[in-house]
Amino acid sequence: MTNKIKFYRKSNSLSQSELAKKMGVSQKRISQLENSMPNSSTEPSLTEIIKLLTIFNCNFEDLFEFKRRNSEMPNGVLVKYKHRGPEHVDPDFTYLVYGDTGKRAVRLKNIVEIGTIVFFHTNIGGSDYITGYFEVEKILQKSNANDHKEIEELISDAKKDEFIIIGKRDGSKILTSPLLFDKNLALKLTSLDITEEYFDQSSSDLSKLTSKTREHRKLSSADTAALKQMCVGRG
């Protein structure tokens, strides 16, 4: 069970002392729980497990099988997009299609494969939000003559782009309640290589975050699993 409690504690922005207070135990006990091994003398009691599940709003399998799930989770990609108006809706969340052209297409091609989880984020009202994700089921390229017919038949503006990904219906999610992508979330995604010190006073947190995520960013399987978990219950 090592690190599962720690992961969920950090995902809920709780310190060890704050979690200890919510559970009615000592901070030392929280440290023991976060580092306990199955069948050890420090593993959580049934009462402690029930409290943890309530505080973290997760189920037993999430808390105790997280490591196994991480090993099966594919890598992810963060894609920043802008609203390009009614003449070019992309990503197309209705048909689960997204396309890119130029340098962005080259970058996406280098980090995406079948099964990759692609998270989309954009600026809404002056803040950045994760708005949905696709599990890539198909990749189409205009440079591939065999893909031309299928691209032309797409009911999506992405047909104008050079590199196109299509999402798997049962592996994709559109967030009706977008997830705020701010400094706190960014610090939890170790793949982004962002530290607390990076957010200094030279510019706003949003400006700093945009600088690090303007290009498509690859996420580890652990970060992908974490981000998917944060999207639970949002659509």
Coordinates of N, CA and C in Angstrom, one line a residue:
M1 N 0.8 -1.2 0.0 CA 0.0 0.0 0.0 C 0.9 1.3 0.0
T2 N 2.2 1.1 -0.1 CA 3.1 2.3 -0.1 C 2.7 3.3 -1.1
N3 N 2.6 4.6 -0.7 CA 2.4 5.7 -1.5 C 1.0 6.0 -2.0
K4 N 0.0 5.0 -1.8 CA -1.3 5.3 -2.2 C -2.0 6.3 -1.3
I5 N -1.8 6.2 0.0 CA -2.4 7.2 0.9 C -1.7 8.5 0.6
K6 N -0.4 8.5 0.4 CA 0.3 9.8 0.2 C -0.2 10.4 -1.1
F7 N -0.4 9.6 -2.1 CA -0.9 10.2 -3.4 C -2.2 10.9 -3.2
Y8 N -3.2 10.2 -2.6 CA -4.5 10.8 -2.4 C -4.5 12.0 -1.5
R9 N -3.6 11.9 -0.5 CA -3.5 13.1 0.4 C -3.0 14.3 -0.3
K10 N -2.0 14.1 -1.2 CA -1.5 15.3 -2.0 C -2.5 15.7 -3.0
S11 N -3.2 14.8 -3.6 CA -4.2 15.1 -4.6 C -5.3 16.0 -4.0
N12 N -5.6 15.8 -2.7 CA -6.6 16.6 -2.0 C -5.9 17.8 -1.3
S13 N -4.7 18.1 -1.6 CA -3.9 19.2 -1.0 C -4.0 19.3 0.5
L14 N -3.7 18.1 1.1 CA -3.7 18.0 2.5 C -2.3 17.7 3.0
S15 N -1.9 18.4 4.1 CA -0.6 18.1 4.7 C -0.8 16.8 5.6
Q16 N 0.3 16.3 6.1 CA 0.1 15.1 7.0 C -0.6 15.5 8.3
S17 N -0.3 16.7 8.8 CA -1.0 17.2 10.0 C -2.5 17.4 9.8
E18 N -2.8 17.9 8.6 CA -4.2 18.2 8.3 C -5.0 16.9 8.2
L19 N -4.4 15.9 7.5 CA -5.1 14.6 7.4 C -5.2 13.9 8.8
A20 N -4.1 14.1 9.6 CA -4.2 13.5 10.9 C -5.3 14.1 11.7
K21 N -5.5 15.4 11.6 CA -6.6 16.1 12.3 C -8.0 15.5 11.9
K22 N -8.1 15.4 10.6 CA -9.4 14.9 10.0 C -9.7 13.4 10.5
M23 N -8.6 12.7 10.7 CA -8.8 11.3 11.1 C -8.8 11.1 12.6
G24 N -8.3 12.1 13.3 CA -8.3 12.0 14.8 C -7.1 11.1 15.2
V25 N -6.0 11.2 14.5 CA -4.8 10.4 14.8 C -3.6 11.4 14.8
S26 N -2.4 10.8 15.2 CA -1.2 11.7 15.2 C -0.6 11.8 13.8
Q27 N 0.2 12.8 13.6 CA 0.9 13.0 12.4 C 1.9 11.8 12.2
K28 N 2.4 11.3 13.2 CA 3.3 10.1 13.2 C 2.6 8.9 12.6
R29 N 1.3 8.8 13.0 CA 0.5 7.7 12.5 C 0.3 7.8 11.0
I30 N 0.1 9.0 10.5 CA -0.1 9.2 9.1 C 1.1 8.8 8.3
S31 N 2.3 9.2 8.9 CA 3.6 8.8 8.2 C 3.7 7.3 8.2
Q32 N 3.3 6.6 9.3 CA 3.3 5.1 9.3 C 2.4 4.5 8.2
L33 N 1.2 5.1 8.1 CA 0.2 4.6 7.1 C 0.8 4.7 5.7
E34 N 1.4 5.9 5.4 CA 1.9 6.1 4.1 C 3.1 5.2 3.7
N35 N 3.7 4.7 4.7 CA 4.9 3.9 4.4 C 4.7 2.4 4.8
S36 N 3.5 2.0 5.2 CA 3.2 0.7 5.6 C 3.2 -0.3 4.4
M37 N 3.5 -1.6 4.7 CA 3.5 -2.6 3.8 C 2.3 -3.6 4.1
P38 N 1.8 -4.3 3.1 CA 0.8 -5.3 3.4 C 1.2 -6.3 4.5
N39 N 0.3 -6.6 5.5 CA 0.5 -7.5 6.6 C 1.5 -7.0 7.6
S40 N 1.9 -5.8 7.5 CA 2.8 -5.2 8.5 C 2.0 -4.8 9.7
S41 N 2.7 -4.5 10.8 CA 2.1 -4.1 12.1 C 1.5 -2.7 12.0
T42 N 1.9 -1.9 10.9 CA 1.5 -0.5 10.8 C 0.4 -0.3 9.8
E43 N -0.1 -1.4 9.1 CA -1.1 -1.2 8.1 C -2.4 -0.7 8.8
P44 N -3.2 0.0 8.0 CA -4.4 0.6 8.6 C -5.5 -0.4 9.1
S45 N -6.1 0.1 10.2 CA -7.2 -0.7 10.7 C -8.5 -0.5 9.8
L46 N -9.5 -1.3 10.0 CA -10.7 -1.1 9.3 C -11.3 0.3 9.5
T47 N -11.3 0.7 10.7 CA -11.8 2.1 11.0 C -11.0 3.1 10.3
E48 N -9.7 3.0 10.2 CA -8.9 4.0 9.5 C -9.1 3.9 8.0
I49 N -9.3 2.7 7.5 CA -9.6 2.6 6.0 C -10.9 3.3 5.7
I50 N -12.0 3.1 6.5 CA -13.3 3.8 6.2 C -13.1 5.3 6.3
K51 N -12.3 5.8 7.2 CA -12.1 7.2 7.3 C -11.4 7.7 6.1
L52 N -10.4 7.0 5.6 CA -9.6 7.4 4.5 C -10.4 7.4 3.2
L53 N -11.3 6.4 3.0 CA -12.1 6.4 1.8 C -13.1 7.5 1.8
T54 N -13.6 7.9 3.0 CA -14.5 9.0 3.1 C -13.9 10.4 2.8
I55 N -12.7 10.6 3.4 CA -11.9 11.8 3.2 C -11.5 12.0 1.8
F56 N -11.0 10.9 1.2 CA -10.5 11.0 -0.2 C -11.6 10.8 -1.3
N57 N -12.8 10.4 -0.8 CA -13.9 10.2 -1.8 C -13.5 9.3 -2.9
C58 N -12.9 8.1 -2.5 CA -12.5 7.1 -3.5 C -13.0 5.7 -2.9
N59 N -12.9 4.7 -3.7 CA -13.3 3.4 -3.3 C -12.1 2.5 -2.9
F60 N -12.4 1.4 -2.3 CA -11.3 0.5 -1.8 C -10.3 0.2 -2.8
E61 N -10.8 -0.2 -4.0 CA -9.9 -0.6 -5.1 C -9.0 0.5 -5.6
D62 N -9.5 1.7 -5.6 CA -8.7 2.9 -6.0 C -7.5 3.0 -5.0
L63 N -7.8 2.9 -3.8 CA -6.8 3.2 -2.7 C -5.7 2.1 -2.7
F64 N -6.2 0.8 -2.9 CA -5.2 -0.3 -2.6 C -4.7 -0.9 -3.9
E65 N -5.2 -0.6 -5.1 CA -4.8 -1.1 -6.3 C -4.1 -0.1 -7.2
F66 N -3.8 1.0 -6.7 CA -3.3 2.1 -7.5 C -2.0 1.8 -8.2
K67 N -1.1 1.1 -7.5 CA 0.2 0.7 -8.1 C 0.0 -0.2 -9.3
R68 N -0.9 -1.2 -9.1 CA -1.1 -2.1 -10.2 C -1.7 -1.4 -11.4
R69 N -2.7 -0.5 -11.2 CA -3.3 0.3 -12.3 C -2.2 1.1 -13.0
N70 N -1.3 1.7 -12.2 CA -0.3 2.6 -12.8 C 0.5 1.8 -13.8
S71 N 0.8 0.5 -13.5 CA 1.7 -0.3 -14.4 C 1.0 -0.6 -15.7
E72 N -0.4 -0.6 -15.7 CA -1.1 -0.9 -16.9 C -1.5 0.4 -17.6
M73 N -1.4 1.5 -17.0 CA -1.8 2.8 -17.6 C -0.8 3.3 -18.7
P74 N -1.3 3.6 -19.8 CA -0.4 4.2 -20.9 C 0.1 5.6 -20.5
N75 N 1.0 6.0 -21.3 CA 1.4 7.4 -21.1 C 0.4 8.4 -21.6
G76 N 0.5 9.6 -21.2 CA -0.5 10.6 -21.6 C 0.2 11.8 -22.3
V77 N -0.6 12.7 -22.8 CA -0.1 13.9 -23.4 C -1.0 15.1 -23.0
L78 N -0.5 16.2 -22.8 CA -1.2 17.4 -22.5 C -1.2 18.3 -23.8
V79 N -2.4 18.6 -24.3 CA -2.5 19.5 -25.5 C -3.3 20.8 -25.1
K80 N -2.6 21.9 -25.3 CA -3.2 23.2 -25.2 C -3.9 23.6 -26.5
Y81 N -5.1 24.0 -26.4 CA -5.8 24.5 -27.6 C -6.5 25.8 -27.4
K82 N -6.7 26.5 -28.5 CA -7.4 27.7 -28.6 C -8.7 27.6 -29.3
H83 N -9.7 28.3 -28.9 CA -11.0 28.3 -29.6 C -10.8 29.0 -30.9
R84 N -11.0 28.3 -32.1 CA -10.7 28.9 -33.4 C -12.0 29.3 -34.1
G85 N -13.1 29.4 -33.4 CA -14.3 29.8 -34.0 C -15.1 28.7 -34.6
P86 N -16.4 29.0 -35.0 CA -17.3 28.0 -35.6 C -16.8 27.4 -36.9
E87 N -15.8 28.0 -37.5 CA -15.3 27.5 -38.8 C -14.3 26.4 -38.6
H88 N -13.8 26.3 -37.4 CA -12.8 25.2 -37.2 C -12.9 24.8 -35.7
V89 N -13.8 23.9 -35.4 CA -14.0 23.3 -34.1 C -13.0 22.2 -33.9
D90 N -12.0 22.4 -33.0 CA -10.9 21.4 -32.9 C -10.2 21.7 -31.5
P91 N -10.3 20.8 -30.6 CA -10.8 19.4 -30.7 C -12.4 19.4 -30.9
D92 N -12.8 18.3 -31.6 CA -14.2 18.1 -31.8 C -14.7 17.1 -30.8
F93 N -15.3 17.5 -29.7 CA -15.7 16.6 -28.6 C -16.9 15.8 -29.0
T94 N -17.6 16.2 -30.0 CA -18.8 15.4 -30.4 C -18.3 14.1 -31.1
Y95 N -17.4 14.2 -32.0 CA -16.9 13.0 -32.7 C -15.5 12.5 -32.2
L96 N -15.0 13.1 -31.2 CA -13.7 12.7 -30.6 C -12.6 12.8 -31.6
V97 N -12.4 13.9 -32.2 CA -11.4 14.1 -33.3 C -10.6 15.3 -32.9
Y98 N -9.3 15.2 -33.1 CA -8.4 16.4 -33.0 C -7.3 16.3 -34.0
G99 N -7.0 17.5 -34.6 CA -5.9 17.6 -35.6 C -5.0 18.7 -35.4
D100 N -3.8 18.5 -35.9 CA -2.7 19.5 -35.8 C -2.0 19.7 -37.1
T101 N -1.4 20.8 -37.4 CA -0.6 21.1 -38.6 C 0.7 21.7 -38.2
G102 N 1.7 21.6 -39.0 CA 3.0 22.3 -38.8 C 3.8 21.6 -37.7
K103 N 4.5 22.5 -36.9 CA 5.4 22.0 -35.8 C 4.6 21.3 -34.8
R104 N 3.4 21.8 -34.5 CA 2.6 21.1 -33.5 C 2.2 19.7 -33.9
A105 N 2.0 19.5 -35.2 CA 1.7 18.1 -35.7 C 2.9 17.2 -35.6
V106 N 4.1 17.8 -35.9 CA 5.3 17.0 -35.8 C 5.5 16.6 -34.3
R107 N 5.3 17.5 -33.4 CA 5.5 17.2 -32.0 C 4.5 16.1 -31.5
L108 N 3.2 16.3 -31.9 CA 2.2 15.3 -31.5 C 2.5 14.0 -32.1
K109 N 3.0 13.9 -33.3 CA 3.3 12.6 -33.9 C 4.4 11.9 -33.2
N110 N 5.3 12.6 -32.6 CA 6.4 12.0 -31.9 C 6.1 11.5 -30.5
I111 N 5.0 11.9 -29.9 CA 4.7 11.5 -28.6 C 3.3 10.8 -28.4
V112 N 2.6 10.6 -29.5 CA 1.3 9.9 -29.4 C 1.3 8.6 -30.2
E113 N 0.7 7.6 -29.6 CA 0.5 6.3 -30.3 C -0.9 5.8 -29.9
I114 N -1.3 4.7 -30.5 CA -2.6 4.1 -30.2 C -2.6 3.8 -28.7
G115 N -3.6 4.2 -28.0 CA -3.7 3.9 -26.6 C -3.3 5.1 -25.7
T116 N -2.6 6.1 -26.2 CA -2.2 7.2 -25.5 C -3.4 8.0 -25.0
I117 N -3.4 8.5 -23.8 CA -4.5 9.3 -23.2 C -4.1 10.8 -23.5
V118 N -4.9 11.5 -24.3 CA -4.6 12.9 -24.6 C -5.5 13.8 -23.8
F119 N -5.0 14.6 -22.9 CA -5.8 15.6 -22.1 C -5.7 16.9 -22.8
F120 N -6.9 17.6 -22.9 CA -7.0 18.9 -23.6 C -7.3 19.9 -22.5
H121 N -6.5 21.1 -22.7 CA -6.7 22.2 -21.7 C -6.8 23.5 -22.5
T122 N -7.5 24.5 -22.0 CA -7.6 25.8 -22.6 C -7.9 26.8 -21.6
N123 N -7.9 28.1 -22.1 CA -8.1 29.2 -21.2 C -9.6 29.5 -21.2
I124 N -10.2 29.6 -20.0 CA -11.6 29.9 -19.8 C -11.7 31.0 -18.8
G125 N -12.1 32.2 -19.2 CA -12.3 33.3 -18.2 C -11.1 33.7 -17.5
G126 N -9.9 33.6 -18.1 CA -8.7 34.0 -17.5 C -7.9 32.9 -16.7
S127 N -8.5 31.7 -16.7 CA -7.8 30.6 -16.0 C -7.7 29.4 -17.0
D128 N -6.8 28.5 -16.7 CA -6.6 27.3 -17.6 C -7.4 26.1 -17.0
Y129 N -8.1 25.4 -17.8 CA -8.9 24.2 -17.4 C -8.7 23.0 -18.3
I130 N -8.6 21.8 -17.7 CA -8.7 20.6 -18.4 C -10.2 20.4 -18.8
T131 N -10.4 20.2 -20.1 CA -11.8 20.1 -20.5 C -12.2 18.7 -21.0
G132 N -11.3 17.8 -21.1 CA -11.6 16.5 -21.5 C -10.4 15.7 -21.9
Y133 N -10.6 14.4 -22.2 CA -9.4 13.6 -22.7 C -9.9 12.5 -23.7
F134 N -9.1 12.1 -24.6 CA -9.3 11.1 -25.6 C -8.4 9.9 -25.3
E135 N -8.8 8.7 -25.4 CA -7.9 7.6 -25.5 C -7.8 7.3 -27.0
V136 N -6.6 7.5 -27.5 CA -6.4 7.4 -29.0 C -6.7 6.0 -29.5
E137 N -7.6 5.9 -30.4 CA -8.0 4.7 -31.1 C -7.4 4.6 -32.5
K138 N -7.3 5.7 -33.1 CA -6.8 5.7 -34.5 C -6.0 7.0 -34.8
I139 N -5.0 6.9 -35.7 CA -4.2 8.0 -36.1 C -4.2 8.1 -37.6
L140 N -4.5 9.3 -38.2 CA -4.6 9.5 -39.6 C -3.6 10.6 -40.0
Q141 N -2.9 10.4 -41.1 CA -2.0 11.4 -41.6 C -2.2 11.7 -43.1
K142 N -2.2 13.0 -43.4 CA -2.3 13.3 -44.8 C -1.1 12.9 -45.7
S143 N 0.0 12.7 -45.0 CA 1.2 12.2 -45.7 C 1.1 10.8 -46.1
N144 N 0.1 10.1 -45.5 CA -0.1 8.7 -45.8 C -1.3 8.5 -46.8
A145 N -1.0 8.2 -48.0 CA -2.0 8.1 -49.1 C -3.2 7.2 -48.7
N146 N -2.9 6.1 -47.9 CA -3.9 5.2 -47.5 C -5.0 5.8 -46.6
D147 N -4.6 7.0 -46.0 CA -5.6 7.6 -45.1 C -6.4 8.7 -45.7
H148 N -6.1 9.1 -47.0 CA -6.8 10.2 -47.6 C -8.3 10.1 -47.7
K149 N -8.8 8.9 -48.0 CA -10.3 8.7 -48.2 C -10.9 8.9 -46.8
E150 N -10.4 8.2 -45.8 CA -11.0 8.3 -44.5 C -11.0 9.7 -43.9
I151 N -9.9 10.5 -44.2 CA -9.8 11.9 -43.7 C -10.9 12.7 -44.4
E152 N -11.1 12.5 -45.7 CA -12.1 13.3 -46.4 C -13.5 13.0 -45.9
E153 N -13.7 11.8 -45.4 CA -15.0 11.4 -44.9 C -15.3 11.8 -43.5
L154 N -14.3 12.4 -42.8 CA -14.5 12.8 -41.4 C -15.6 13.9 -41.4
I155 N -16.5 13.8 -40.4 CA -17.5 14.9 -40.1 C -16.9 15.8 -39.1
S156 N -15.8 16.4 -39.4 CA -15.0 17.2 -38.4 C -14.1 18.2 -39.1
D157 N -13.9 19.4 -38.5 CA -13.0 20.4 -39.1 C -11.6 19.9 -39.1
A158 N -11.2 18.9 -38.3 CA -9.9 18.4 -38.2 C -9.4 17.8 -39.5
K159 N -10.3 17.5 -40.5 CA -9.9 17.0 -41.8 C -9.0 18.0 -42.5
K160 N -9.0 19.3 -42.0 CA -8.1 20.3 -42.7 C -6.7 20.1 -42.2
D161 N -6.4 19.4 -41.1 CA -5.1 19.3 -40.5 C -4.3 18.1 -41.1
E162 N -3.0 18.2 -40.8 CA -2.0 17.2 -41.4 C -2.0 15.9 -40.5
F163 N -2.1 16.0 -39.2 CA -2.0 14.9 -38.3 C -3.3 14.8 -37.5
I164 N -4.0 13.7 -37.5 CA -5.3 13.6 -36.8 C -5.4 12.4 -35.9
I165 N -5.9 12.6 -34.7 CA -6.2 11.5 -33.8 C -7.7 11.4 -33.6
I166 N -8.1 10.2 -33.4 CA -9.5 9.9 -33.2 C -9.6 9.1 -31.9
G167 N -10.5 9.6 -31.0 CA -10.6 9.0 -29.7 C -11.6 7.8 -29.6
K168 N -11.3 6.9 -28.7 CA -12.1 5.7 -28.4 C -13.3 6.1 -27.6
R169 N -14.5 5.8 -28.0 CA -15.7 6.3 -27.3 C -15.7 5.9 -25.9
D170 N -15.5 4.7 -25.5 CA -15.6 4.2 -24.1 C -14.3 4.5 -23.3
G171 N -13.3 5.1 -23.9 CA -12.1 5.4 -23.2 C -11.8 6.9 -23.1
S172 N -12.8 7.7 -23.5 CA -12.7 9.2 -23.6 C -13.7 9.8 -22.6
K173 N -13.4 11.1 -22.3 CA -14.3 11.7 -21.3 C -14.3 13.2 -21.6
I174 N -15.5 13.8 -21.7 CA -15.7 15.2 -21.8 C -16.1 15.8 -20.5
L175 N -15.4 16.8 -19.9 CA -15.7 17.3 -18.6 C -16.8 18.3 -18.6
T176 N -18.0 18.0 -18.1 CA -19.0 19.1 -18.1 C -18.7 20.1 -16.9
S177 N -17.8 19.6 -16.0 CA -17.3 20.5 -15.0 C -15.8 20.5 -15.1
P178 N -15.2 21.4 -16.0 CA -13.8 21.4 -16.2 C -12.9 21.4 -15.0
L179 N -11.8 20.8 -15.1 CA -10.8 20.8 -13.9 C -9.8 21.9 -14.0
L180 N -9.8 22.7 -13.0 CA -8.8 23.9 -12.9 C -7.4 23.4 -13.0
F181 N -6.7 23.9 -14.0 CA -5.3 23.5 -14.2 C -4.5 24.7 -13.8
D182 N -4.1 24.7 -12.5 CA -3.4 25.8 -11.9 C -2.0 25.3 -11.3
K183 N -1.4 26.1 -10.6 CA -0.1 25.8 -10.0 C -0.2 24.6 -9.1
N184 N -1.2 24.4 -8.3 CA -1.3 23.3 -7.4 C -1.3 22.0 -8.2
L185 N -2.1 22.0 -9.3 CA -2.2 20.7 -10.1 C -0.9 20.5 -10.8
A186 N -0.3 21.5 -11.4 CA 0.9 21.4 -12.1 C 2.0 20.8 -11.3
L187 N 2.1 21.2 -10.0 CA 3.1 20.7 -9.1 C 3.0 19.2 -8.8
K188 N 1.8 18.6 -9.0 CA 1.5 17.2 -8.8 C 1.9 16.4 -10.0
L189 N 2.1 17.0 -11.2 CA 2.4 16.3 -12.4 C 4.0 16.4 -12.6
T190 N 4.7 15.4 -12.0 CA 6.1 15.5 -12.0 C 6.7 15.4 -13.4
S191 N 6.0 14.9 -14.4 CA 6.5 14.9 -15.8 C 6.8 16.3 -16.3
L192 N 6.0 17.3 -15.8 CA 6.2 18.6 -16.3 C 7.5 19.3 -15.8
D193 N 8.1 18.7 -14.8 CA 9.4 19.2 -14.3 C 9.2 20.6 -13.8
I194 N 8.2 20.9 -13.1 CA 7.9 22.3 -12.6 C 8.1 22.2 -11.0
T195 N 8.8 23.2 -10.5 CA 9.0 23.2 -9.1 C 8.4 24.5 -8.5
E196 N 8.2 24.5 -7.2 CA 7.6 25.6 -6.5 C 8.4 26.9 -6.7
E197 N 9.7 26.8 -6.8 CA 10.6 27.9 -7.1 C 10.3 28.6 -8.4
Y198 N 9.8 27.8 -9.4 CA 9.6 28.3 -10.7 C 8.5 29.4 -10.7
F199 N 7.6 29.3 -9.8 CA 6.5 30.3 -9.6 C 6.9 31.4 -8.8
D200 N 7.8 32.3 -9.3 CA 8.3 33.5 -8.6 C 7.4 34.6 -8.9
Q201 N 7.8 35.8 -8.5 CA 7.0 37.0 -8.6 C 7.2 37.8 -10.0
S202 N 8.0 37.2 -10.9 CA 8.3 37.9 -12.1 C 7.2 38.0 -13.1
S203 N 6.2 37.0 -12.9 CA 5.0 37.1 -13.7 C 3.9 36.2 -13.0
S204 N 2.7 36.3 -13.5 CA 1.6 35.6 -12.9 C 1.8 34.0 -13.0
D205 N 1.1 33.3 -12.1 CA 1.1 31.9 -12.1 C 0.6 31.3 -13.5
L206 N -0.4 32.0 -14.0 CA -1.0 31.5 -15.3 C 0.0 31.7 -16.4
S207 N 0.7 32.8 -16.4 CA 1.8 33.1 -17.4 C 2.9 32.1 -17.3
K208 N 3.3 31.8 -16.1 CA 4.4 30.8 -15.9 C 3.9 29.4 -16.4
L209 N 2.7 29.0 -16.1 CA 2.1 27.7 -16.4 C 2.0 27.6 -18.0
T210 N 1.5 28.7 -18.6 CA 1.3 28.7 -20.0 C 2.7 28.5 -20.7
S211 N 3.7 29.1 -20.2 CA 5.1 29.0 -20.8 C 5.5 27.6 -20.8
K212 N 5.2 26.8 -19.8 CA 5.6 25.4 -19.7 C 4.7 24.4 -20.4
T213 N 3.5 24.9 -20.8 CA 2.5 23.9 -21.4 C 2.0 24.4 -22.7
R214 N 2.6 25.4 -23.3 CA 2.2 25.9 -24.6 C 2.4 24.8 -25.7
E215 N 3.5 24.1 -25.6 CA 3.7 23.0 -26.4 C 3.1 21.7 -25.8
H216 N 2.8 20.7 -26.7 CA 2.3 19.5 -26.2 C 3.3 18.9 -25.2
R217 N 2.9 18.4 -24.1 CA 3.8 17.8 -23.1 C 3.4 16.3 -22.8
K218 N 4.4 15.5 -22.8 CA 4.2 14.1 -22.5 C 4.1 13.8 -21.0
L219 N 3.2 13.0 -20.6 CA 3.0 12.6 -19.2 C 3.4 11.2 -19.0
S220 N 3.9 10.9 -17.8 CA 4.2 9.5 -17.4 C 2.9 8.8 -17.2
S221 N 3.0 7.4 -17.1 CA 1.8 6.6 -16.8 C 1.3 7.0 -15.4
A222 N 2.2 7.3 -14.4 CA 1.7 7.6 -13.1 C 0.9 9.0 -13.1
D223 N 1.5 10.0 -13.8 CA 0.8 11.3 -13.9 C -0.5 11.1 -14.7
T224 N -0.5 10.3 -15.7 CA -1.7 10.0 -16.5 C -2.8 9.4 -15.6
A225 N -2.5 8.4 -14.8 CA -3.4 7.8 -13.9 C -3.9 8.9 -12.8
A226 N -3.0 9.7 -12.3 CA -3.4 10.7 -11.4 C -4.4 11.7 -12.0
L227 N -4.1 12.2 -13.2 CA -4.9 13.2 -13.8 C -6.3 12.6 -14.2
K228 N -6.3 11.3 -14.6 CA -7.6 10.7 -14.9 C -8.5 10.6 -13.6
Q229 N -7.8 10.3 -12.5 CA -8.5 10.2 -11.2 C -9.1 11.5 -10.8
M230 N -8.4 12.6 -11.1 CA -8.9 13.9 -10.8 C -10.1 14.3 -11.6
C231 N -10.3 13.6 -12.7 CA -11.4 13.9 -13.6 C -12.7 13.2 -13.3
V232 N -12.5 12.2 -12.3 CA -13.7 11.4 -11.9 C -14.8 12.3 -11.3
G233 N -16.0 12.1 -11.8 CA -17.1 12.8 -11.2 C -17.4 14.2 -11.9
R234 N -16.6 14.5 -13.0 CA -16.7 15.8 -13.6 C -17.4 15.7 -15.0
G235 N -18.1 14.6 -15.3 CA -18.8 14.6 -16.5 C -19.0 13.1 -17.0

